[in-house]
Coordinates of C-alpha atoms in Angstrom, one line a residue:
Chain X
M9 CA 114.1 81.0 116.1
A10 CA 117.4 78.6 115.7
H11 CA 119.0 82.5 115.0
S12 CA 117.7 84.1 118.9
S13 CA 119.2 80.1 120.5
L14 CA 121.7 80.3 118.9
T15 CA 122.5 84.7 120.0
T16 CA 121.3 83.9 123.2
S17 CA 123.6 80.9 124.1
A18 CA 126.1 83.0 122.7
P19 CA 127.9 84.3 125.9
A20 CA 127.9 87.5 126.7
A21 CA 129.9 90.6 126.5
P22 CA 132.8 91.5 128.7
P23 CA 132.2 94.3 130.0
P24 CA 134.2 97.0 128.8
P25 CA 136.9 98.3 132.0
P26 CA 135.8 101.2 133.2
R27 CA 137.8 104.6 131.8
P28 CA 137.9 108.0 132.3
D29 CA 135.3 108.9 130.2
P30 CA 135.1 112.5 130.8
T31 CA 131.9 112.1 128.6
W32 CA 130.3 109.4 131.1
R33 CA 128.0 112.3 133.7
R34 CA 126.8 113.8 131.2
R35 CA 125.4 111.6 129.8
T36 CA 124.3 110.1 132.6
A37 CA 123.1 112.8 133.7
T38 CA 121.7 114.5 130.1
E39 CA 119.6 110.4 131.1
T40 CA 118.2 111.3 134.1
R41 CA 117.0 114.2 133.1
R42 CA 115.0 112.4 129.7
S43 CA 113.5 110.6 132.2
A44 CA 111.9 112.9 135.0
V45 CA 111.6 114.9 131.6
T46 CA 108.9 112.4 130.8
L47 CA 107.7 112.2 134.5
L48 CA 105.6 115.3 132.8
A49 CA 103.1 113.3 130.8
V50 CA 101.6 112.1 134.0
P51 CA 98.6 114.2 135.2
A52 CA 97.4 113.8 130.9
L53 CA 98.3 110.1 130.9
V54 CA 95.9 110.1 133.8
W55 CA 93.6 111.9 132.2
Y56 CA 92.7 110.0 129.9
L57 CA 93.4 106.5 131.2
L58 CA 90.9 107.9 134.3
F59 CA 88.2 109.9 131.7
L60 CA 88.5 108.0 128.6
A61 CA 90.1 104.6 129.5
G62 CA 88.5 103.6 132.0
P63 CA 84.6 104.3 130.8
L64 CA 85.9 102.4 128.3
I65 CA 87.0 99.0 130.0
A66 CA 83.6 100.1 132.0
M67 CA 81.4 99.3 129.0
F68 CA 82.3 95.3 128.9
V69 CA 82.4 95.0 132.4
I70 CA 78.9 96.5 132.4
S71 CA 77.6 94.3 129.3
G72 CA 78.0 91.5 131.2
L73 CA 75.6 92.3 134.8
R74 CA 72.2 92.7 135.5
W75 CA 71.3 95.9 136.2
P76 CA 68.2 97.2 136.0
G77 CA 68.2 101.0 137.1
M78 CA 70.2 102.7 138.6
L79 CA 69.8 102.2 142.1
A80 CA 68.1 98.5 141.5
H81 CA 70.6 95.9 142.4
R82 CA 73.3 94.2 139.6
S83 CA 74.0 90.6 140.2
W84 CA 76.7 89.0 137.3
A85 CA 74.9 88.2 134.1
G86 CA 77.8 86.5 132.1
W87 CA 76.1 86.5 128.0
A88 CA 72.6 87.4 128.6
N89 CA 73.1 90.7 128.2
Y90 CA 74.5 89.7 124.2
T91 CA 71.7 86.9 124.5
T92 CA 68.8 89.6 124.7
V93 CA 70.6 92.2 122.9
L94 CA 70.9 89.5 120.0
H95 CA 67.1 88.0 120.0
D96 CA 65.8 91.2 120.9
P97 CA 63.6 92.5 117.0
L98 CA 64.3 96.1 118.2
F99 CA 67.8 95.7 118.2
W100 CA 67.4 95.1 114.2
T101 CA 64.8 96.9 113.6
A102 CA 68.4 99.9 114.7
A103 CA 70.7 98.3 113.1
R104 CA 69.1 97.4 109.9
N105 CA 68.4 101.9 110.5
S106 CA 71.5 102.1 111.0
A107 CA 72.4 99.5 107.5
V108 CA 70.0 101.8 105.8
Q109 CA 72.2 105.2 107.3
L110 CA 75.7 104.6 106.2
A111 CA 74.9 102.8 103.2
V112 CA 73.4 106.4 101.7
V113 CA 74.9 108.5 103.1
L114 CA 78.1 107.9 103.6
P115 CA 79.0 107.1 99.4
V116 CA 76.6 110.2 98.9
L117 CA 79.1 112.7 101.2
I118 CA 81.9 111.2 100.1
V119 CA 81.0 111.5 97.1
A120 CA 79.2 115.0 96.4
S121 CA 82.6 116.2 99.1
F122 CA 85.0 115.1 96.6
M123 CA 83.2 116.3 93.7
V124 CA 83.1 120.2 95.9
G125 CA 86.5 120.0 97.2
Y126 CA 87.8 119.8 93.4
Y127 CA 85.5 122.5 92.6
L128 CA 87.1 124.3 95.3
T129 CA 90.5 123.8 93.7
L130 CA 89.6 124.4 89.9
R131 CA 89.2 129.0 92.1
P132 CA 85.7 129.6 89.9
R133 CA 84.2 133.5 91.2
G134 CA 84.0 133.5 94.4
H135 CA 85.3 130.4 96.0
R136 CA 86.5 132.7 99.1
L137 CA 82.4 133.7 100.0
L138 CA 82.1 129.5 99.0
R139 CA 84.1 128.5 100.9
V140 CA 82.9 130.3 104.4
V141 CA 79.4 129.0 102.9
L142 CA 80.6 125.7 103.1
F143 CA 82.8 126.0 106.5
T144 CA 79.2 127.5 108.6
P145 CA 78.2 123.7 108.9
A146 CA 80.5 122.8 111.4
L147 CA 80.9 125.8 113.6
I148 CA 77.3 125.3 115.0
S149 CA 76.3 122.4 117.6
A150 CA 74.2 119.7 117.2
S151 CA 70.8 121.6 119.5
A152 CA 71.0 124.0 117.6
K153 CA 71.4 122.4 114.1
A154 CA 68.9 120.5 115.1
M155 CA 66.7 123.8 116.4
L156 CA 67.4 124.4 112.4
A157 CA 66.3 121.4 110.7
Y158 CA 63.1 121.5 113.4
G159 CA 62.2 125.0 112.1
V160 CA 62.4 123.0 108.7
L161 CA 61.3 120.3 108.7
A162 CA 57.8 120.9 111.2
P163 CA 54.6 120.1 110.0
N164 CA 54.4 124.6 109.8
G165 CA 58.3 125.4 108.7
L166 CA 59.9 126.4 105.7
L167 CA 59.7 123.4 104.0
N168 CA 56.5 123.1 103.4
G169 CA 55.8 126.2 103.3
V170 CA 57.7 126.7 100.8
L171 CA 56.4 123.4 99.0
D172 CA 52.5 125.7 99.6
S173 CA 53.4 128.9 98.1
T174 CA 54.9 126.4 94.7
G175 CA 51.8 125.1 93.8
L176 CA 53.6 121.5 95.5
H177 CA 50.6 121.1 98.2
A178 CA 50.5 117.8 98.0
L179 CA 53.7 117.0 98.7
T180 CA 53.9 118.7 102.4
R181 CA 53.6 116.5 104.6
S182 CA 55.0 116.4 108.7
W183 CA 58.8 115.1 107.8
L184 CA 59.6 114.2 111.5
A185 CA 56.4 112.4 112.8
D186 CA 56.1 110.7 109.2
E187 CA 57.2 107.5 110.0
H188 CA 58.0 107.9 106.2
T189 CA 60.4 110.0 105.9
A190 CA 61.2 110.3 109.5
L191 CA 64.9 108.7 109.1
G192 CA 65.3 110.9 105.4
C193 CA 65.1 113.5 107.5
I194 CA 68.3 112.5 110.3
M195 CA 70.3 111.3 106.8
A196 CA 69.4 114.4 105.1
M197 CA 70.7 116.7 108.0
D198 CA 73.6 114.5 108.4
L199 CA 74.2 115.2 104.3
W200 CA 73.6 119.3 105.2
S201 CA 75.7 119.9 107.7
G202 CA 79.1 116.6 106.6
I203 CA 79.4 117.6 101.9
G204 CA 80.4 121.1 103.6
F205 CA 82.8 121.0 106.3
T206 CA 84.5 117.5 104.0
A207 CA 84.8 119.5 100.9
V208 CA 86.6 121.8 103.0
L209 CA 89.0 118.9 103.5
F210 CA 89.3 117.6 100.4
A211 CA 90.4 121.2 98.5
A212 CA 93.0 121.4 101.6
R213 CA 94.1 118.2 100.2
L214 CA 93.3 118.7 96.1
G215 CA 95.1 122.1 95.9
S216 CA 99.0 119.9 96.8
I217 CA 97.9 118.9 93.0
P218 CA 99.8 120.4 90.2
R219 CA 98.1 122.1 88.0
E220 CA 100.8 121.8 85.3
I221 CA 99.7 117.9 85.9
Y222 CA 95.7 118.9 85.3
E223 CA 96.8 120.9 81.9
A224 CA 99.1 118.0 81.0
A225 CA 95.5 115.9 81.1
E226 CA 93.4 118.6 78.9
L227 CA 96.5 118.8 75.9
D228 CA 95.2 115.0 76.4
G229 CA 91.3 115.4 76.2
A230 CA 90.5 114.6 79.7
G231 CA 87.6 115.8 80.5
H232 CA 86.9 117.6 84.2
W233 CA 85.2 113.8 84.8
R234 CA 89.1 112.2 84.3
R235 CA 90.6 114.7 85.5
M236 CA 89.0 114.3 89.2
W237 CA 88.2 110.6 88.6
R238 CA 91.8 109.2 87.4
I239 CA 94.4 112.0 88.5
A240 CA 92.9 113.9 91.5
Y241 CA 91.2 110.7 93.4
P242 CA 93.9 108.1 93.3
V243 CA 96.4 111.0 94.6
A244 CA 94.1 111.9 97.0
K245 CA 93.1 107.9 97.4
D246 CA 95.2 107.6 101.3
Y247 CA 93.5 111.0 102.1
V248 CA 89.3 110.1 100.9
G249 CA 90.4 106.9 103.1
V250 CA 90.6 108.8 106.7
T251 CA 88.0 111.5 105.6
T252 CA 85.3 107.9 105.4
M253 CA 86.0 106.7 108.5
L254 CA 85.8 109.9 110.0
Q255 CA 83.3 110.1 109.1
F256 CA 81.5 106.6 109.4
L257 CA 82.7 108.1 112.9
W258 CA 80.6 110.9 112.6
I259 CA 77.6 109.4 111.6
F260 CA 77.7 105.9 113.4
F261 CA 78.3 107.2 116.8
S262 CA 76.7 110.5 117.2
S263 CA 73.6 110.7 115.2
A264 CA 72.1 109.3 118.7
Q265 CA 72.1 112.7 119.4
N266 CA 70.3 114.2 116.7
V267 CA 67.7 111.5 116.7
L268 CA 67.4 112.3 120.7
L269 CA 66.5 116.2 120.0
L270 CA 64.3 115.2 116.9
T271 CA 62.8 111.9 117.1
Q272 CA 63.2 110.4 119.4
G273 CA 64.1 107.9 117.5
G274 CA 60.3 107.3 116.5
P275 CA 57.6 107.5 114.7
G276 CA 57.6 103.1 116.5
N277 CA 60.6 102.4 115.6
A278 CA 61.2 104.4 111.8
T279 CA 64.2 106.5 113.5
T280 CA 65.7 104.0 116.4
N281 CA 69.4 104.0 115.5
L282 CA 72.1 101.6 117.2
S283 CA 73.4 104.4 118.9
F284 CA 70.4 105.8 119.8
L285 CA 69.4 102.6 121.1
V286 CA 72.2 102.4 123.7
Y287 CA 71.5 104.9 124.7
N288 CA 67.5 105.2 125.0
K289 CA 67.7 101.7 127.1
A290 CA 70.4 103.0 129.4
F291 CA 68.8 106.5 130.1
V292 CA 64.8 106.7 128.6
Q293 CA 64.3 102.3 129.6
S294 CA 67.4 102.5 132.3
D295 CA 68.8 98.7 132.1
L296 CA 72.4 99.3 131.8
G297 CA 73.2 95.5 130.8
Y298 CA 71.0 95.2 127.9
S299 CA 72.8 98.9 126.6
Q300 CA 75.8 98.4 127.4
A301 CA 76.4 95.3 126.2
A302 CA 75.0 96.9 122.8
G303 CA 77.2 99.0 123.3
V304 CA 79.9 96.3 122.8
L305 CA 78.8 95.6 119.4
L306 CA 78.2 99.0 119.0
F307 CA 82.3 98.9 119.0
A308 CA 83.0 96.2 117.7
I309 CA 80.4 97.3 114.4
G310 CA 82.4 100.5 114.9
L311 CA 86.3 99.1 114.9
L312 CA 85.5 96.3 112.0
G313 CA 83.8 99.1 109.5
M314 CA 87.1 101.2 110.2
L315 CA 89.3 98.3 109.7
V316 CA 87.2 97.9 106.2
I317 CA 87.5 101.1 105.3
R318 CA 90.8 102.2 105.6
R319 CA 91.5 98.3 104.1
V320 CA 89.5 99.3 100.3
L321 CA 90.6 103.5 100.3
R322 CA 94.2 102.8 101.1
Q323 CA 97.2 104.2 98.9
T324 CA 97.9 101.8 96.5
Y325 CA 100.8 103.3 94.6
Chain H
M18 CA 75.1 122.2 91.2
V19 CA 77.5 123.2 94.3
W20 CA 75.5 127.1 94.3
L21 CA 72.8 125.0 95.0
Y22 CA 74.3 123.0 97.8
A23 CA 75.7 126.3 99.3
L24 CA 72.4 127.7 98.4
V25 CA 70.9 125.5 101.0
L26 CA 73.3 125.5 103.2
V27 CA 72.2 128.9 103.7
L28 CA 68.9 129.1 103.2
P29 CA 67.9 128.0 106.7
L30 CA 70.5 130.6 108.4
Y31 CA 68.8 133.0 106.9
Y32 CA 65.7 131.6 107.8
L33 CA 66.5 131.3 111.1
L34 CA 67.2 134.6 111.1
I35 CA 64.6 137.6 110.0
S36 CA 62.4 134.3 112.2
S37 CA 63.6 135.0 115.0
F38 CA 62.0 139.0 114.1
K39 CA 58.8 137.6 113.9
T40 CA 55.2 136.3 114.7
T41 CA 54.3 133.0 114.6
T42 CA 51.4 133.3 112.2
S43 CA 53.8 135.2 109.3
I44 CA 57.0 132.8 110.1
F45 CA 54.3 130.4 108.7
D46 CA 52.7 132.8 106.3
S47 CA 55.4 133.9 104.4
P48 CA 58.2 131.7 105.5
L49 CA 61.0 133.6 103.0
A50 CA 60.3 136.8 103.2
P51 CA 62.4 139.7 105.3
P52 CA 60.2 141.0 108.5
A53 CA 58.1 143.7 107.9
H54 CA 57.2 144.9 111.3
P55 CA 60.5 143.9 113.1
E56 CA 60.1 142.6 116.3
W57 CA 62.8 142.7 119.0
H58 CA 61.6 140.9 121.6
Y59 CA 62.0 137.3 120.8
F60 CA 65.3 137.4 122.0
G61 CA 64.4 138.9 125.4
D62 CA 62.2 135.6 125.9
A63 CA 64.7 132.9 124.9
L64 CA 66.4 134.3 127.4
R65 CA 63.9 134.4 130.7
Y66 CA 61.9 130.9 129.1
A67 CA 64.9 129.0 129.4
R68 CA 67.2 130.9 131.2
L69 CA 70.0 131.0 128.9
D70 CA 71.2 133.9 130.5
L71 CA 72.1 131.9 133.3
A72 CA 73.1 128.8 130.8
L73 CA 75.2 131.4 128.5
V74 CA 77.1 131.5 131.7
N75 CA 77.5 128.5 132.6
S76 CA 78.9 127.7 129.2
V77 CA 81.9 130.3 129.6
L78 CA 82.3 129.5 133.2
V79 CA 83.0 125.3 132.0
T80 CA 84.7 126.3 128.6
V81 CA 87.2 128.8 130.3
V82 CA 87.8 126.5 133.2
A83 CA 88.4 123.0 130.0
L84 CA 90.4 124.9 127.6
V85 CA 93.5 125.7 130.4
L86 CA 93.2 122.6 132.0
T87 CA 93.0 121.2 128.4
L88 CA 96.9 123.1 128.1
L89 CA 97.9 122.1 132.2
L90 CA 97.7 119.3 131.2
A91 CA 98.5 118.6 127.1
V92 CA 101.4 121.2 127.1
P93 CA 104.0 119.5 129.3
A94 CA 102.7 116.0 128.0
S95 CA 103.6 116.9 125.0
F96 CA 106.7 118.5 126.1
A97 CA 108.2 115.2 127.8
L98 CA 107.0 113.4 124.3
A99 CA 109.1 115.6 122.1
R100 CA 111.9 115.3 124.3
G101 CA 112.0 112.5 125.7
Q102 CA 113.1 110.1 123.7
G103 CA 113.2 106.3 125.8
R104 CA 111.2 103.7 125.1
A105 CA 108.5 105.2 127.4
A106 CA 107.8 108.4 125.5
R107 CA 107.4 106.3 122.3
V108 CA 105.3 103.5 124.4
L109 CA 102.5 106.7 125.6
E110 CA 103.1 108.6 122.2
R111 CA 101.4 105.7 120.9
V112 CA 98.5 105.4 123.4
F113 CA 97.0 109.3 122.8
S114 CA 96.7 108.9 119.4
L115 CA 95.6 105.2 120.5
G116 CA 92.6 108.1 121.4
F117 CA 91.4 108.9 117.7
L118 CA 90.3 105.3 117.6
V119 CA 87.9 105.7 120.6
P120 CA 84.7 107.1 120.0
T121 CA 83.6 108.9 122.9
F122 CA 80.2 108.2 122.3
A123 CA 81.7 104.5 123.3
A124 CA 82.3 105.9 127.5
L125 CA 79.0 108.1 127.6
V126 CA 77.4 105.5 129.6
P127 CA 79.6 103.9 131.9
T128 CA 81.4 108.3 132.2
F129 CA 77.4 109.0 133.9
L130 CA 77.7 106.5 135.7
M131 CA 81.6 107.9 137.3
A132 CA 79.3 110.8 138.1
A133 CA 76.7 109.6 139.8
F134 CA 79.4 108.4 142.3
T135 CA 81.5 110.5 142.9
G136 CA 79.2 113.0 143.4
L137 CA 79.4 115.2 141.2
F138 CA 76.5 114.4 139.4
H139 CA 74.3 117.1 138.4
T140 CA 77.5 119.7 138.1
R141 CA 79.5 120.9 135.5
T142 CA 82.5 120.8 138.2
F143 CA 82.2 116.9 136.3
V144 CA 81.9 118.4 132.2
M145 CA 84.6 120.5 133.2
L146 CA 86.4 117.6 134.0
L147 CA 85.6 115.8 132.0
L148 CA 86.3 117.8 128.6
P149 CA 89.8 117.5 128.2
A150 CA 90.3 114.0 128.9
G151 CA 88.2 113.6 125.3
A152 CA 91.0 116.3 124.2
M153 CA 93.8 115.2 124.9
P154 CA 94.2 112.5 122.3
L155 CA 94.7 115.9 119.4
S156 CA 96.1 117.9 121.7
V157 CA 99.4 116.5 122.7
V158 CA 99.6 115.1 119.2
V159 CA 99.9 118.1 118.0
L160 CA 101.4 119.9 119.8
T161 CA 104.0 117.8 119.7
Q162 CA 104.7 117.7 116.3
F163 CA 104.9 121.2 117.1
M164 CA 107.9 120.8 119.4
R165 CA 109.4 117.8 117.2
T166 CA 110.2 121.5 115.1
I167 CA 112.3 123.1 117.1
P168 CA 115.2 122.0 117.3
A169 CA 117.7 120.7 120.2
E170 CA 120.0 123.3 120.5
L171 CA 117.9 126.2 121.0
E172 CA 117.5 124.0 124.5
E173 CA 121.2 123.0 124.3
S174 CA 122.5 125.7 124.5
A175 CA 119.9 127.2 127.3
R176 CA 121.0 124.2 129.3
V177 CA 124.1 125.3 129.3
D178 CA 123.0 128.6 130.3
G179 CA 121.7 126.5 133.7
A180 CA 118.0 126.4 132.1
G181 CA 116.5 123.8 134.5
T182 CA 113.3 121.6 132.9
L183 CA 110.7 124.6 133.7
T184 CA 112.6 126.9 132.2
V185 CA 113.5 125.1 128.6
L186 CA 109.5 124.9 128.7
R187 CA 108.4 128.3 129.3
R188 CA 110.5 130.7 127.8
I189 CA 112.1 128.1 124.9
F190 CA 109.1 125.6 123.8
I191 CA 105.7 128.0 124.9
P192 CA 106.8 130.5 122.8
L193 CA 107.6 129.2 120.0
C194 CA 104.9 126.8 119.7
M195 CA 102.2 129.5 120.2
P196 CA 101.0 128.3 116.9
G197 CA 100.3 125.4 117.2
I198 CA 98.6 125.6 120.7
A199 CA 95.8 128.7 119.3
T200 CA 95.3 125.9 116.6
I201 CA 94.4 123.5 119.7
L202 CA 92.8 126.5 121.7
L203 CA 90.5 127.0 118.5
L204 CA 89.2 123.5 118.0
N205 CA 88.5 122.5 121.8
F206 CA 86.3 126.1 122.1
L207 CA 84.5 124.9 119.6
N208 CA 84.5 121.8 120.8
F209 CA 83.4 122.3 124.0
W210 CA 81.3 125.3 124.1
N211 CA 78.9 122.8 120.8
E212 CA 79.3 119.7 123.6
Y213 CA 75.6 118.5 123.7
L214 CA 75.3 115.2 124.6
Y215 CA 76.8 114.1 127.7
S216 CA 76.6 118.3 129.0
L217 CA 73.0 116.3 128.3
V218 CA 72.7 113.3 130.6
I219 CA 75.8 114.4 133.3
I220 CA 74.5 117.8 133.7
G221 CA 71.5 118.4 133.8
P222 CA 68.1 120.1 133.9
D223 CA 69.2 121.9 136.6
T224 CA 69.3 126.0 135.1
S225 CA 71.6 126.9 137.2
Q226 CA 74.8 124.3 136.3
R227 CA 73.1 123.6 132.2
T228 CA 75.3 125.3 129.1
I229 CA 73.3 126.3 126.5
Q230 CA 73.3 123.5 124.5
V231 CA 70.9 121.4 127.2
A232 CA 69.0 124.8 127.3
L233 CA 68.6 124.7 124.6
P234 CA 66.1 122.1 123.2
T235 CA 63.7 123.0 126.4
L236 CA 62.4 125.7 124.0
Q237 CA 61.6 123.2 121.9
S238 CA 59.5 120.4 123.7
N239 CA 57.5 123.1 125.2
Q240 CA 53.7 122.4 123.8
A241 CA 52.7 125.9 122.6
T242 CA 56.3 125.9 120.9
E243 CA 56.8 130.0 118.9
Y244 CA 58.8 129.6 116.2
G245 CA 60.5 133.0 116.9
V246 CA 61.3 132.3 120.7
L247 CA 62.6 128.7 119.4
M248 CA 65.1 131.2 116.3
A249 CA 66.7 133.7 118.3
G250 CA 67.4 131.7 121.2
T251 CA 69.1 129.6 118.6
A252 CA 70.6 132.5 117.0
L253 CA 71.6 133.3 120.4
T254 CA 73.9 130.3 121.1
L255 CA 75.8 130.7 117.8
V256 CA 76.8 134.9 118.5
P257 CA 80.2 133.5 120.4
V258 CA 81.3 131.2 117.6
Y259 CA 80.7 133.2 114.6
I260 CA 82.5 136.5 117.3
V261 CA 85.9 134.0 116.9
Y262 CA 86.0 132.9 113.3
V263 CA 84.6 136.8 112.1
L264 CA 88.2 137.4 113.7
L265 CA 90.5 135.1 113.7
Q266 CA 88.5 133.5 109.8
R267 CA 92.4 132.2 108.3
R268 CA 92.6 130.5 112.0
M269 CA 90.3 128.4 112.3
E270 CA 89.7 127.0 108.8
E271 CA 93.7 126.5 109.1
A272 CA 92.8 124.5 113.0
L273 CA 89.5 122.5 112.1
I274 CA 91.9 121.2 109.3
S275 CA 94.5 120.1 110.5
G276 CA 92.3 119.2 113.6
A277 CA 91.0 117.1 111.7
I278 CA 93.6 114.7 109.7
K279 CA 95.8 113.8 112.5
M280 CA 94.0 111.0 112.5

C-alpha cells in the first residue's frame, strides 16, 4: 500500500520532447490497425453474450420470480422459490439420486477408462480395431443411444432374451420399470457410452510416455499394475483431473436427456435426478420459478464440484 | 477384460442392425440370430411413421446452416484474438474460454423462453441461430491457437504489398488454418447433428420443422412399438455420422481428442 502511494505521489516524468521519429507514424498506423482487427471479434462476442451469457443471467433472475406457467402472471418472489425447493422432499430425492449416480459412475468410469487407455498404449494385438470400437459411442446421439438402451433393456429386449436362453430366467425383469434397477440402467448407460471414449483420451495422453521408462520399471520388477499407477498415473494426473471434470459435468447436467428418453424420472421418482428435475418442473409442471431456483442450485453445485475435482487432482510434481 | 467391454459395446449395435431386418416375434424368440428372412420394409416404415424423411432434410439444413454461421463468426474472431495484442484481445480470449465452464444445459429454460418471446418458437430457425453460440468457445480457442502459429512476417510482407486486413485473412490465414477449420467443422458437425434436448424443447413436435433426433424417439412412444421399425429408424439416424467417420476416421478421432482436452 505504502509502496504504491509512493510511486503515484512521485512527480510525473515530463513528456519526452517531440522528435522527428520516422517510425512514429507507422507505429500508430499499426496500433489503429490492431484495434480495428479486434473489432472482428465483435459478432462472435455478441452471439456468445446473447445466447450463452444472457440465458445464464436470466436463470438467476427467473429463480426470483413467481411464474406458474408460460402465460401466467409473473411477480417477484424473492427467496421464496429457494425455500420451496429446499423444503421439497422431491428435491432431496433428486439430490440423492444425482449423488448416487455420481458416486458410482464417476470413479468406475475414470478408473476403468484409465486402465483401458493404458492397455491401448501397450499396442496389443488388434489395438486398431479396439480403438475404432471404443470410439463408437462418441459418435452416437443421445436419442439413438436411448433407443439402443431401450432395445436392450425392454421387457422383451436383448438382455432378457439372453438371460432366458442361458437358463437364468429368474433374473429377468422389466429393467427400466423396476424401481430397484431403473437408476442402475441410467448409470449403466453412462458407463457404456463413457468408458470407451475416455479411454481413447487417456491413451492419447499416455502415449507420450517414453517406453524406456516402462522398460526400466520392468527391469526393477514392476508389473503392469505398479507401472500403471506409479508411473503412468502421476504423469497424467493433470489430464485425469480435466477428464474427470468433463465427465462430472456431463453426468451431472446432461443425464436429463437420458432420463427423459428412458424413464421420465420413474418409476415413482426412482430416476429423478437434479437435472431432470429442472427440466420436468419447467416443461411438464410449468413452474418456471421453482425450476430455475433448482437450476441455480444445480449450477452452484456443479461449479463447486469442479473446484473440488481440480484441487484433488491437480498436478503435484 | 477390455475385449469383454468391447463386446458389450458392439453387441447392442449388432443387435440394432440385425433387428432392423427381423419381425418382432423373431427378435423376441432369438435376439442374437441373424435374420433368416431379411425384411426390408422396416426402413420404409420408419420413414413413413415418424416422417423421418422430412426430419432428415431438416437435420441436414440445421447442421449446414449452423456450421456456416459458426465459421463466419469464429474465423474472424480468432483472427482478431490471435493478431490483436491489446488488453481487449486478452480479455476477450478469457471470456471465450470461460464458456467451457458453462454447461449448456444450465441455459435451457431461459433459452426456451427467449425463443418463445422472439416469435421464433417451434421453428428450426432459432436452433440454427442458437447452435453456433454453444460452439463459440471451443471453435474460437482452437482456431486462435492455430492462427498464433502463423509467423507475423507473412502478414507483414503482405501488408507491404498493400494487402488489407480482409485480404490477409482470406489469402494467408484461412488457407494455412485449414486443418484447424477442419477440426472444428468435424466436431461441430457431430454436436449439431446429435443435438437433442434444445431441439426438442424449441422446435417441438411439428413434423415439418423437427430434426431427426427429435423425430426418432416418437417411434418408441407409440404404444404398439414395432422393434424392427424402431431399430431401423435408429440405424437411419446413424448413417450420416458413420459415412463421415469412415471417410475421415483419423481426422475425426484427432478432432474429438483435441476438442475434449481444450478445457
